[in-house]
Amino acid sequence: MHNKTKEHIKRELQKLKELKKRLRVKLSAHRLMQMKGFKELGLNEVSAQKLIDELKEYVQIVLKQMNRLNTLDVTNETKE
């Protein structure tokens, strides 16, 4: 993996960790419906909760892939 990619992954993971520390409040369906950009959608409680669940699943996939790439890079460095 290129150094630029490795550094980019590390920076993005650090940003996500900092964001998690800063935003310790769980996102609820009611809060989502009040957020700018989501108000205009006219979501009801059920569709807002479904959207939150889908976003959580997407974030988990992205984080797993970023961590996997970071782990692969560390593993490759130790073999060299």
Coordinates of C-alpha atoms in Angstrom, one line a residue:
M1 CA 0.0 0.0 0.0
H2 CA 1.3 3.5 -0.8
N3 CA 2.4 5.8 2.0
K4 CA -0.2 8.4 0.9
T5 CA -3.0 5.8 1.3
K6 CA -1.7 4.6 4.6
E7 CA -1.5 8.1 6.0
H8 CA -4.9 9.0 4.6
I9 CA -6.5 6.0 6.4
K10 CA -4.8 6.9 9.6
R11 CA -6.0 10.5 9.4
E12 CA -9.5 9.4 8.6
L13 CA -9.6 6.9 11.5
Q14 CA -8.3 9.6 13.9
K15 CA -11.0 12.1 12.7
L16 CA -13.7 9.4 13.3
K17 CA -12.3 8.7 16.8
E18 CA -12.3 12.5 17.6
L19 CA -15.9 12.8 16.3
K20 CA -17.0 9.9 18.4
K21 CA -15.5 11.5 21.5
R22 CA -17.2 14.9 20.7
L23 CA -20.6 13.5 19.9
R24 CA -21.4 11.2 22.7
V25 CA -25.2 11.6 22.1
K26 CA -26.9 8.7 20.4
L27 CA -28.9 9.7 17.2
S28 CA -32.6 9.0 17.7
A29 CA -35.3 9.0 15.1
H30 CA -36.7 12.2 16.6
R31 CA -33.4 14.0 16.4
L32 CA -32.8 12.8 12.8
M33 CA -36.2 14.2 11.8
Q34 CA -35.1 17.6 13.2
M35 CA -31.7 17.8 11.5
K36 CA -31.2 20.1 8.5
G37 CA -31.5 18.2 5.3
F38 CA -33.7 15.6 6.9
K39 CA -36.6 17.9 7.9
E40 CA -37.4 18.4 4.2
L41 CA -37.8 14.7 3.6
G42 CA -40.8 14.5 5.8
L43 CA -39.7 11.3 7.5
N44 CA -42.0 9.5 9.9
E45 CA -40.7 7.8 13.1
V46 CA -40.5 4.3 11.4
S47 CA -38.7 5.5 8.3
A48 CA -36.3 7.7 10.3
Q49 CA -35.4 4.7 12.5
K50 CA -34.9 2.5 9.4
L51 CA -32.6 5.1 8.0
I52 CA -30.5 5.3 11.2
D53 CA -30.2 1.5 11.2
E54 CA -29.0 1.6 7.6
L55 CA -26.5 4.4 8.3
K56 CA -25.1 2.4 11.3
E57 CA -24.6 -0.7 9.1
Y58 CA -22.9 1.4 6.5
V59 CA -20.6 3.0 9.0
Q60 CA -19.6 -0.4 10.5
I61 CA -18.7 -1.7 7.0
V62 CA -16.6 1.4 6.3
L63 CA -14.8 1.2 9.6
K64 CA -14.1 -2.5 9.3
Q65 CA -12.6 -2.0 5.8
M66 CA -10.5 1.0 7.0
N67 CA -9.3 -1.0 10.0
R68 CA -8.6 -4.0 7.7
L69 CA -6.6 -2.0 5.3
N70 CA -4.6 -0.4 8.2
T71 CA -4.0 -3.9 9.7
L72 CA -2.9 -5.3 6.4
D73 CA -0.5 -2.4 6.0
V74 CA 1.0 -2.9 9.5
T75 CA 1.3 -6.7 8.7
N76 CA 3.1 -6.0 5.4
E77 CA 5.5 -3.6 7.1
T78 CA 6.6 -6.2 9.7
K79 CA 7.3 -8.7 7.0
E80 CA 9.7 -6.4 5.1

